Amino acid sequence: MINKLFSLVLLVGFACPAFAEISSQVEVSSLNFISEDYATNQDKSFAFIGAQIKSENAESDLFKINLVGKYTPKNTVLSYFNLKEIYFTNIIDSTASLHIGRKLQTWSKGDEKWNLGSYQPQFRWNPLDIESQGLLGIFYEKNLGHWNLSLFGTPFFIPDQGPAYEVKDGQFESSNPYFTPPPQNIIFQNVVLPIDYNIIKPEVSDVVEQPGFGIKFDYKFDDLELSLAGTYKPSNQFAFGYKGILVTNRVRVDVQPKTYYEKLTSLDLSKKWQNSHVGISVIYNDPETPEYTVNYNSPVFQANTAMTPYIGLDFEPIDFELAGLFIEGGDIKEEGPDANPDRQPLTQKYLYNRAYQVTVNYRADVSENLKIISSIQWREAEKNLLKTLKWKNIFDIKGPWKMTLDLFLVETSDEATTVSSYRNLDQVWAGASYDF
């Protein structure tokens, strides 16, 4: 994997200089889990070797890429590739352009602030540090004065990228601390029986060959911004149907992932002043419930509305923002022969429906040879009590070297919820990178 990663770095670096200015980076880093609740039978420390290739944000670039990869020999299931975007641009004229590939775009500010994954797929390898990935398709942009039109269409679909997992002899291995396995036991006729899982993998064509389209209008006049967007495309998350079969003294559970479509509509409105801004983002999601055979237990989706008000202050080199999240509807119920309203559904969409977060960013040249980029974010959710602290730091030693230091702390309630497994993920990242 290391050889492939560095070969790709060199290939893009040599093949695309005519289309874009490409920067490459190699990195060594360490991950240390520091929670007292962390499972004692798992390793707490991991060393990574990584690389990144990224094009600069010059408007003249005809090719853009942002690819990050990490590899750890101690536990290869933690290794990953994160292709955030890769696309070519064709400039039609001074007001219009066409982009082909995987492209990041802000469809909804509320969606991006909370990483809901409504519009764009998410990189969920680390559930405490989620990032957006671009949609794959054709993008057309047209400037109409104060208005800007964006059109999107695709015959393909790429879902969220979650943490890797391993299944051996019907049991989910605990090799990846970021992966939350489904229940390992079930009560059957008042007897607790172990579960053997059988994942029915869908055909690649059944997942990838799913068309979608979208449209977005942006209006900007002085310090007032308005955006209206809508898409009809597959959800970035899978639906999971399942059925249980009693086999002697064990229960075999067949799990069948399926794609399902969503109709999304969103409105963003914001106003800026010299040192402050205020805004609101609203997303209406109308999902279509997937069809399963009658012997399966399957999820039933409901329409929902997510609203994100936010307010910010900007006093260089520090800026501050307070945001809220309020989701109405969106509950997922299961129907089928083994459905139980007292049990968490296997399919999940939102981790919480009420949450607040405070974000503080710091960016400054503290000396001639040192730039510090730091951000700290506190988030608290009401449903499935969840509190997280994310502190990320980059120390840029004005040259090829950068040092990073990140801290993630999490607290959950004692009761079993969809986020209770996160309580053991307190972690510290430290790393050094070299640009070339």
Tab-separated table of C-alpha atoms in Angstrom:
chain	number	residue	atom	x	y	z
A	1	MET	CA	0.000	0.000	0.000
A	2	ILE	CA	2.866	2.385	0.797
A	3	ASN	CA	4.434	1.797	-2.611
A	4	LYS	CA	1.109	2.394	-4.353
A	5	LEU	CA	0.542	5.592	-2.412
A	6	PHE	CA	3.919	7.098	-3.223
A	7	SER	CA	3.702	5.905	-6.841
A	8	LEU	CA	0.422	7.792	-7.147
A	9	VAL	CA	2.031	10.910	-5.648
A	10	LEU	CA	4.814	10.789	-8.195
A	11	LEU	CA	2.476	9.957	-11.085
A	12	VAL	CA	0.212	12.941	-10.482
A	13	GLY	CA	3.151	15.197	-9.709
A	14	PHE	CA	4.797	14.441	-13.062
A	15	ALA	CA	1.678	13.995	-15.215
A	16	CYS	CA	-0.280	17.149	-14.395
A	17	PRO	CA	2.132	20.129	-14.202
A	18	ALA	CA	0.582	21.578	-17.368
A	19	PHE	CA	-2.891	21.603	-15.819
A	20	ALA	CA	-2.245	22.578	-12.209
A	21	GLU	CA	0.336	23.378	-9.594
A	22	ILE	CA	0.521	20.218	-7.495
A	23	SER	CA	1.915	20.076	-3.971
A	24	SER	CA	2.900	16.787	-2.330
A	25	GLN	CA	3.411	15.956	1.300
A	26	VAL	CA	4.717	12.998	3.287
A	27	GLU	CA	3.882	12.560	6.951
A	28	VAL	CA	4.608	10.434	9.984
A	29	SER	CA	2.124	10.538	12.839
A	30	SER	CA	1.063	8.715	15.961
A	31	LEU	CA	-2.384	8.009	17.392
A	32	ASN	CA	-2.797	7.398	21.114
A	33	PHE	CA	-6.080	6.512	22.821
A	34	ILE	CA	-6.058	7.963	26.330
A	35	SER	CA	-9.485	7.064	27.747
A	36	GLU	CA	-9.710	4.953	30.889
A	37	ASP	CA	-12.724	3.231	29.292
A	38	TYR	CA	-10.675	2.088	26.310
A	39	ALA	CA	-10.762	-1.722	25.940
A	40	THR	CA	-7.735	-3.181	27.700
A	41	ASN	CA	-7.381	-5.986	25.141
A	42	GLN	CA	-6.773	-3.546	22.285
A	43	ASP	CA	-3.659	-1.621	21.315
A	44	LYS	CA	-3.743	1.998	22.449
A	45	SER	CA	-1.023	3.433	20.213
A	46	PHE	CA	-0.535	3.316	16.448
A	47	ALA	CA	2.127	4.776	14.149
A	48	PHE	CA	1.156	5.947	10.651
A	49	ILE	CA	3.000	6.751	7.447
A	50	GLY	CA	1.008	9.001	5.149
A	51	ALA	CA	1.067	11.111	2.014
A	52	GLN	CA	-1.058	13.802	0.415
A	53	ILE	CA	-1.267	15.254	-3.059
A	54	LYS	CA	-3.186	18.468	-3.497
A	55	SER	CA	-3.575	21.076	-6.200
A	56	GLU	CA	-3.368	24.741	-5.336
A	57	ASN	CA	-6.523	26.866	-5.298
A	58	ALA	CA	-5.530	28.938	-8.319
A	59	GLU	CA	-8.519	29.797	-10.517
A	60	SER	CA	-6.425	29.046	-13.587
A	61	ASP	CA	-5.896	25.398	-12.591
A	62	LEU	CA	-7.615	23.041	-15.037
A	63	PHE	CA	-7.031	19.989	-12.845
A	64	LYS	CA	-7.709	19.728	-9.118
A	65	ILE	CA	-7.032	16.868	-6.726
A	66	ASN	CA	-7.031	16.336	-2.973
A	67	LEU	CA	-5.976	12.836	-1.934
A	68	VAL	CA	-4.814	11.722	1.518
A	69	GLY	CA	-3.658	8.268	2.511
A	70	LYS	CA	-2.415	6.728	5.757
A	71	TYR	CA	-0.922	3.321	6.462
A	72	THR	CA	-0.138	1.621	9.748
A	73	PRO	CA	1.692	-1.722	9.733
A	74	LYS	CA	0.515	-2.474	13.280
A	75	ASN	CA	-3.158	-2.745	12.290
A	76	THR	CA	-3.768	-2.506	8.542
A	77	VAL	CA	-7.564	-2.248	8.990
A	78	LEU	CA	-6.902	1.331	10.177
A	79	SER	CA	-5.215	2.265	6.876
A	80	TYR	CA	-7.187	4.325	4.366
A	81	PHE	CA	-7.330	6.413	1.189
A	82	ASN	CA	-9.447	9.577	1.298
A	83	LEU	CA	-10.039	10.987	-2.185
A	84	LYS	CA	-11.863	14.216	-1.339
A	85	GLU	CA	-11.956	15.522	-4.891
A	86	ILE	CA	-10.459	15.014	-8.340
A	87	TYR	CA	-11.806	16.791	-11.418
A	88	PHE	CA	-10.980	18.579	-14.654
A	89	THR	CA	-12.252	22.043	-15.577
A	90	ASN	CA	-13.209	23.346	-18.995
A	91	ILE	CA	-13.559	27.135	-19.080
A	92	ILE	CA	-16.315	27.810	-21.614
A	93	ASP	CA	-16.146	31.613	-21.483
A	94	SER	CA	-15.657	34.406	-18.949
A	95	THR	CA	-18.970	33.558	-17.216
A	96	ALA	CA	-19.313	29.765	-17.532
A	97	SER	CA	-17.287	26.647	-16.763
A	98	LEU	CA	-17.740	22.873	-16.828
A	99	HIS	CA	-16.214	20.482	-14.271
A	100	ILE	CA	-16.002	16.712	-14.670
A	101	GLY	CA	-15.058	14.433	-11.773
A	102	ARG	CA	-15.426	14.426	-8.007
A	103	LYS	CA	-15.876	17.993	-6.779
A	104	LEU	CA	-16.430	19.526	-3.358
A	105	GLN	CA	-19.112	22.201	-3.202
A	106	THR	CA	-21.020	23.889	-0.385
A	107	TRP	CA	-24.637	22.946	-1.089
A	108	SER	CA	-25.789	23.890	2.404
A	109	LYS	CA	-23.826	25.643	5.147
A	110	GLY	CA	-25.775	23.823	7.852
A	111	ASP	CA	-24.976	20.485	6.220
A	112	GLU	CA	-21.262	21.314	6.239
A	113	LYS	CA	-21.138	22.776	9.761
A	114	TRP	CA	-22.634	19.602	11.241
A	115	ASN	CA	-21.379	17.025	8.703
A	116	LEU	CA	-24.898	15.660	8.298
A	117	GLY	CA	-24.026	14.051	4.975
A	118	SER	CA	-27.275	15.166	3.350
A	119	TYR	CA	-25.798	16.449	0.086
A	120	GLN	CA	-22.197	15.251	-0.060
A	121	PRO	CA	-20.755	11.910	1.099
A	122	GLN	CA	-18.723	11.987	4.285
A	123	PHE	CA	-15.377	10.520	5.231
A	124	ARG	CA	-16.369	8.906	8.561
A	125	TRP	CA	-13.168	6.952	9.262
A	126	ASN	CA	-12.853	8.809	12.590
A	127	PRO	CA	-16.374	9.580	13.925
A	128	LEU	CA	-14.942	12.490	15.938
A	129	ASP	CA	-13.313	14.118	12.904
A	130	ILE	CA	-15.699	13.778	9.944
A	131	GLU	CA	-14.874	15.448	6.596
A	132	SER	CA	-16.862	16.027	3.419
A	133	GLN	CA	-16.063	14.367	0.100
A	134	GLY	CA	-17.217	15.647	-3.267
A	135	LEU	CA	-20.040	14.342	-5.425
A	136	LEU	CA	-19.021	12.532	-8.620
A	137	GLY	CA	-20.438	13.781	-11.910
A	138	ILE	CA	-20.657	16.785	-14.226
A	139	PHE	CA	-20.922	20.310	-12.794
A	140	TYR	CA	-21.923	23.366	-14.821
A	141	GLU	CA	-21.475	26.864	-13.368
A	142	LYS	CA	-22.787	30.081	-14.847
A	143	ASN	CA	-22.363	33.590	-13.472
A	144	LEU	CA	-25.396	35.836	-13.957
A	145	GLY	CA	-24.274	39.042	-12.299
A	146	HIS	CA	-25.435	38.952	-8.685
A	147	TRP	CA	-26.699	35.407	-9.333
A	148	ASN	CA	-24.710	32.237	-9.841
A	149	LEU	CA	-26.240	29.054	-11.276
A	150	SER	CA	-24.854	25.566	-10.575
A	151	LEU	CA	-26.157	22.406	-12.248
A	152	PHE	CA	-25.144	18.870	-11.338
A	153	GLY	CA	-25.834	15.527	-12.957
A	154	THR	CA	-24.380	12.044	-12.661
A	155	PRO	CA	-24.997	8.411	-13.636
A	156	PHE	CA	-22.834	7.280	-10.691
A	157	PHE	CA	-23.051	7.214	-6.912
A	158	ILE	CA	-20.408	6.890	-4.179
A	159	PRO	CA	-21.667	6.498	-0.569
A	160	ASP	CA	-20.085	7.558	2.722
A	161	GLN	CA	-16.663	6.133	3.483
A	162	GLY	CA	-16.785	4.674	6.986
A	163	PRO	CA	-14.236	2.842	9.146
A	164	ALA	CA	-13.088	-0.530	7.856
A	165	TYR	CA	-14.186	-3.685	9.662
A	166	GLU	CA	-13.532	-7.420	9.669
A	167	VAL	CA	-16.012	-10.299	9.981
A	168	LYS	CA	-14.640	-13.737	10.880
A	169	ASP	CA	-16.858	-16.770	11.419
A	170	GLY	CA	-19.931	-14.548	11.597
A	171	GLN	CA	-18.468	-12.301	14.317
A	172	PHE	CA	-17.339	-8.687	13.945
A	173	GLU	CA	-13.708	-8.358	15.011
A	174	SER	CA	-12.701	-5.611	17.454
A	175	SER	CA	-9.635	-4.748	15.360
A	176	ASN	CA	-10.797	-1.212	14.525
A	177	PRO	CA	-11.644	0.956	17.555
A	178	TYR	CA	-13.501	3.398	15.271
A	179	PHE	CA	-15.992	0.765	14.100
A	180	THR	CA	-19.110	0.213	16.210
A	181	PRO	CA	-20.316	-3.383	15.698
A	182	PRO	CA	-24.000	-4.333	15.822
A	183	PRO	CA	-25.303	-6.363	18.813
A	184	GLN	CA	-23.516	-9.667	19.318
A	185	ASN	CA	-26.357	-11.369	21.226
A	186	ILE	CA	-30.137	-11.519	20.982
A	187	ILE	CA	-32.922	-12.675	23.328
A	188	PHE	CA	-34.844	-15.492	21.637
A	189	GLN	CA	-37.655	-17.224	23.571
A	190	ASN	CA	-36.281	-15.757	26.831
A	191	VAL	CA	-32.840	-17.199	26.120
A	192	VAL	CA	-29.758	-15.095	25.258
A	193	LEU	CA	-28.220	-16.513	22.086
A	194	PRO	CA	-25.083	-15.419	20.174
A	195	ILE	CA	-25.474	-13.896	16.711
A	196	ASP	CA	-23.604	-14.942	13.575
A	197	TYR	CA	-23.749	-12.221	10.918
A	198	ASN	CA	-23.854	-12.815	7.187
A	199	ILE	CA	-23.369	-9.608	5.180
A	200	ILE	CA	-25.063	-9.921	1.787
A	201	LYS	CA	-22.868	-7.684	-0.316
A	202	PRO	CA	-24.788	-5.972	-3.131
A	203	GLU	CA	-23.488	-6.022	-6.672
A	204	VAL	CA	-21.186	-3.090	-7.406
A	205	SER	CA	-23.474	-2.049	-10.265
A	206	ASP	CA	-26.464	-1.964	-7.877
A	207	VAL	CA	-24.624	0.614	-5.758
A	208	VAL	CA	-22.534	2.646	-8.196
A	209	GLU	CA	-24.911	2.846	-11.163
A	210	GLN	CA	-27.423	5.148	-9.474
A	211	PRO	CA	-28.154	8.456	-11.249
A	212	GLY	CA	-28.807	11.788	-9.571
A	213	PHE	CA	-29.079	15.483	-10.320
A	214	GLY	CA	-29.149	18.824	-8.545
A	215	ILE	CA	-29.466	22.581	-8.978
A	216	LYS	CA	-28.278	25.516	-6.893
A	217	PHE	CA	-28.855	29.275	-7.094
A	218	ASP	CA	-26.592	31.700	-5.228
A	219	TYR	CA	-27.390	35.390	-4.844
A	220	LYS	CA	-24.945	37.903	-3.414
A	221	PHE	CA	-25.511	41.621	-3.089
A	222	ASP	CA	-23.147	43.640	-0.930
A	223	ASP	CA	-23.016	41.699	2.363
A	224	LEU	CA	-26.226	39.725	1.873
A	225	GLU	CA	-26.031	36.119	0.637
A	226	LEU	CA	-28.882	33.814	-0.350
A	227	SER	CA	-28.670	30.217	-1.601
A	228	LEU	CA	-31.369	27.834	-2.756
A	229	ALA	CA	-30.466	24.230	-3.627
A	230	GLY	CA	-32.139	20.934	-4.364
A	231	THR	CA	-31.123	17.434	-5.397
A	232	TYR	CA	-32.665	14.079	-6.186
A	233	LYS	CA	-30.077	11.374	-5.633
A	234	PRO	CA	-29.277	8.317	-3.501
A	235	SER	CA	-28.733	8.869	0.207
A	236	ASN	CA	-25.063	8.864	1.172
A	237	GLN	CA	-25.906	6.299	3.855
A	238	PHE	CA	-27.184	2.751	3.302
A	239	ALA	CA	-30.422	1.260	4.559
A	240	PHE	CA	-29.983	-2.110	6.305
A	241	GLY	CA	-32.573	-4.860	6.196
A	242	TYR	CA	-32.079	-8.075	8.147
A	243	LYS	CA	-33.650	-11.389	9.001
A	244	GLY	CA	-32.833	-13.889	11.740
A	245	ILE	CA	-32.738	-17.674	11.435
A	246	LEU	CA	-32.376	-19.975	14.451
A	247	VAL	CA	-29.581	-22.504	13.840
A	248	THR	CA	-29.295	-24.944	16.791
A	249	ASN	CA	-28.190	-22.764	19.712
A	250	ARG	CA	-27.204	-19.689	17.639
A	251	VAL	CA	-29.020	-17.100	15.527
A	252	ARG	CA	-27.815	-16.354	12.021
A	253	VAL	CA	-28.641	-12.821	10.911
A	254	ASP	CA	-28.538	-11.991	7.204
A	255	VAL	CA	-27.890	-8.266	6.687
A	256	GLN	CA	-28.694	-6.718	3.313
A	257	PRO	CA	-27.532	-3.121	2.594
A	258	LYS	CA	-29.535	-1.145	0.038
A	259	THR	CA	-29.396	2.295	-1.500
A	260	TYR	CA	-32.416	4.556	-1.311
A	261	TYR	CA	-33.229	7.941	-2.816
A	262	GLU	CA	-33.758	11.301	-1.102
A	263	LYS	CA	-35.318	14.559	-2.266
A	264	LEU	CA	-33.371	17.418	-0.711
A	265	THR	CA	-34.261	21.117	-0.649
A	266	SER	CA	-32.306	23.733	1.269
A	267	LEU	CA	-32.278	27.479	1.884
A	268	ASP	CA	-29.370	29.519	3.232
A	269	LEU	CA	-29.569	33.179	4.220
A	270	SER	CA	-26.724	35.148	5.787
A	271	LYS	CA	-25.710	38.736	6.450
A	272	LYS	CA	-22.200	40.039	7.066
A	273	TRP	CA	-20.956	43.130	8.828
A	274	GLN	CA	-17.409	44.369	9.367
A	275	ASN	CA	-16.584	42.042	12.267
A	276	SER	CA	-19.605	39.767	12.501
A	277	HIS	CA	-22.046	37.615	10.604
A	278	VAL	CA	-25.356	35.903	11.228
A	279	GLY	CA	-27.218	33.314	9.216
A	280	ILE	CA	-29.669	30.466	9.082
A	281	SER	CA	-29.663	27.250	7.041
A	282	VAL	CA	-32.679	24.985	6.538
A	283	ILE	CA	-32.696	21.536	4.868
A	284	TYR	CA	-35.844	19.574	4.064
A	285	ASN	CA	-35.222	15.872	3.422
A	286	ASP	CA	-37.906	13.579	1.982
A	287	PRO	CA	-36.431	10.030	1.812
A	288	GLU	CA	-37.942	7.120	-0.085
A	289	THR	CA	-38.253	3.897	1.914
A	290	PRO	CA	-36.455	0.985	0.173
A	291	GLU	CA	-38.314	-2.236	-0.588
A	292	TYR	CA	-37.379	-5.569	1.017
A	293	THR	CA	-38.955	-9.023	0.805
A	294	VAL	CA	-41.618	-9.797	3.417
A	295	ASN	CA	-39.358	-11.965	5.595
A	296	TYR	CA	-36.936	-9.069	6.182
A	297	ASN	CA	-37.017	-6.457	8.926
A	298	SER	CA	-36.495	-3.138	7.181
A	299	PRO	CA	-36.310	0.589	8.047
A	300	VAL	CA	-39.156	3.023	7.417
A	301	PHE	CA	-38.006	6.608	6.877
A	302	GLN	CA	-39.825	9.846	7.636
A	303	ALA	CA	-39.392	13.303	6.165
A	304	ASN	CA	-37.412	15.708	8.324
A	305	THR	CA	-36.327	19.318	8.539
A	306	ALA	CA	-32.912	20.390	9.857
A	307	MET	CA	-32.426	24.021	10.872
A	308	THR	CA	-29.057	25.593	11.723
A	309	PRO	CA	-28.928	29.174	13.050
A	310	TYR	CA	-25.458	30.617	13.599
A	311	ILE	CA	-23.727	33.831	14.616
A	312	GLY	CA	-20.050	34.723	14.435
A	313	LEU	CA	-17.525	37.391	15.420
A	314	ASP	CA	-14.241	38.033	13.624
A	315	PHE	CA	-11.404	39.849	15.376
A	316	GLU	CA	-8.201	38.859	13.610
A	317	PRO	CA	-6.333	36.720	14.361
A	318	ILE	CA	-9.250	35.107	16.268
A	319	ASP	CA	-12.775	34.358	15.039
A	320	PHE	CA	-15.654	32.860	16.993
A	321	GLU	CA	-18.911	31.161	15.961
A	322	LEU	CA	-21.908	29.758	17.834
A	323	ALA	CA	-24.249	27.386	15.957
A	324	GLY	CA	-27.256	25.251	16.796
A	325	LEU	CA	-28.903	22.240	15.179
A	326	PHE	CA	-32.621	21.479	15.434
A	327	ILE	CA	-34.045	18.482	13.551
A	328	GLU	CA	-37.779	17.890	13.404
A	329	GLY	CA	-38.912	14.427	12.294
A	330	GLY	CA	-36.565	11.934	10.747
A	331	ASP	CA	-37.205	9.094	13.177
A	332	ILE	CA	-36.428	5.665	11.744
A	333	LYS	CA	-38.741	2.802	12.624
A	334	GLU	CA	-38.423	-0.831	11.658
A	335	GLU	CA	-41.142	-3.099	10.372
A	336	GLY	CA	-41.021	-6.859	9.906
A	337	PRO	CA	-41.436	-10.140	11.779
A	338	ASP	CA	-38.686	-9.385	14.331
A	339	ALA	CA	-39.065	-5.595	14.601
A	340	ASN	CA	-38.927	-4.287	18.168
A	341	PRO	CA	-39.678	-0.618	18.983
A	342	ASP	CA	-37.564	-0.892	22.155
A	343	ARG	CA	-34.439	-1.788	20.166
A	344	GLN	CA	-32.197	0.639	18.318
A	345	PRO	CA	-32.791	0.272	14.545
A	346	LEU	CA	-29.876	-1.153	12.578
A	347	THR	CA	-30.134	1.773	10.124
A	348	GLN	CA	-29.046	5.155	11.477
A	349	LYS	CA	-29.344	8.625	9.935
A	350	TYR	CA	-28.793	11.346	12.563
A	351	LEU	CA	-26.913	10.816	15.806
A	352	TYR	CA	-28.852	13.610	17.528
A	353	ASN	CA	-31.715	16.021	16.834
A	354	ARG	CA	-30.720	18.890	19.166
A	355	ALA	CA	-27.149	20.120	19.448
A	356	TYR	CA	-25.015	23.226	19.984
A	357	GLN	CA	-21.433	23.987	19.136
A	358	VAL	CA	-18.908	26.744	19.772
A	359	THR	CA	-15.923	27.110	17.437
A	360	VAL	CA	-12.885	29.346	17.925
A	361	ASN	CA	-10.201	29.677	15.247
A	362	TYR	CA	-6.759	31.257	15.578
A	363	ARG	CA	-4.436	31.964	12.671
A	364	ALA	CA	-1.339	34.149	12.956
A	365	ASP	CA	2.315	34.582	12.077
A	366	VAL	CA	3.798	34.519	15.571
A	367	SER	CA	7.334	35.009	14.272
A	368	GLU	CA	9.258	35.321	11.037
A	369	ASN	CA	9.620	31.545	10.803
A	370	LEU	CA	6.496	30.252	12.520
A	371	LYS	CA	2.800	30.321	11.622
A	372	ILE	CA	0.202	28.784	13.939
A	373	ILE	CA	-3.216	27.614	12.763
A	374	SER	CA	-5.381	26.446	15.625
A	375	SER	CA	-9.062	25.628	16.081
A	376	ILE	CA	-11.035	24.423	19.076
A	377	GLN	CA	-14.634	23.244	18.954
A	378	TRP	CA	-17.011	22.257	21.748
A	379	ARG	CA	-20.180	20.356	20.783
A	380	GLU	CA	-22.994	19.184	23.030
A	381	ALA	CA	-25.996	17.132	21.913
A	382	GLU	CA	-29.211	16.540	23.856
A	383	LYS	CA	-30.501	13.335	22.283
A	384	ASN	CA	-28.116	10.440	22.987
A	385	LEU	CA	-26.164	12.702	25.354
A	386	LEU	CA	-22.882	13.448	23.611
A	387	LYS	CA	-20.220	16.032	24.431
A	388	THR	CA	-17.092	16.410	22.315
A	389	LEU	CA	-14.057	18.658	22.365
A	390	LYS	CA	-11.924	18.891	19.210
A	391	TRP	CA	-8.661	20.840	19.320
A	392	LYS	CA	-6.499	20.874	16.189
A	393	ASN	CA	-3.161	22.643	15.712
A	394	ILE	CA	-0.740	23.173	12.837
A	395	PHE	CA	2.708	24.642	13.491
A	396	ASP	CA	4.057	25.767	10.103
A	397	ILE	CA	7.807	26.243	10.301
A	398	LYS	CA	7.966	28.563	7.249
A	399	GLY	CA	9.551	26.040	4.960
A	400	PRO	CA	8.888	22.443	4.091
A	401	TRP	CA	8.187	21.261	7.656
A	402	LYS	CA	4.921	21.303	9.598
A	403	MET	CA	4.099	19.887	13.008
A	404	THR	CA	0.577	18.895	14.055
A	405	LEU	CA	-1.013	18.213	17.432
A	406	ASP	CA	-4.691	17.257	17.760
A	407	LEU	CA	-6.778	16.356	20.784
A	408	PHE	CA	-10.250	14.755	20.762
A	409	LEU	CA	-12.236	14.255	23.976
A	410	VAL	CA	-15.705	12.724	24.215
A	411	GLU	CA	-18.283	12.077	26.920
A	412	THR	CA	-21.512	10.067	26.622
A	413	SER	CA	-24.260	8.898	28.951
A	414	ASP	CA	-23.989	5.550	30.742
A	415	GLU	CA	-27.033	4.089	28.986
A	416	ALA	CA	-26.636	2.217	25.707
A	417	THR	CA	-27.243	4.527	22.724
A	418	THR	CA	-25.982	4.891	19.158
A	419	VAL	CA	-23.085	7.036	20.434
A	420	SER	CA	-22.238	5.294	23.720
A	421	SER	CA	-19.365	3.369	22.102
A	422	TYR	CA	-17.626	6.702	21.393
A	423	ARG	CA	-16.838	7.201	25.063
A	424	ASN	CA	-13.599	5.225	24.743
A	425	LEU	CA	-12.282	7.313	21.833
A	426	ASP	CA	-10.438	10.078	23.726
A	427	GLN	CA	-7.337	10.447	21.594
A	428	VAL	CA	-4.212	12.445	20.849
A	429	TRP	CA	-2.650	12.789	17.411
A	430	ALA	CA	0.903	14.077	16.899
A	431	GLY	CA	2.671	14.299	13.564
A	432	ALA	CA	5.317	15.866	11.353
A	433	SER	CA	5.046	16.456	7.595
A	434	TYR	CA	7.386	17.525	4.814
A	435	ASP	CA	6.254	19.370	1.679
A	436	PHE	CA	7.982	18.847	-1.652
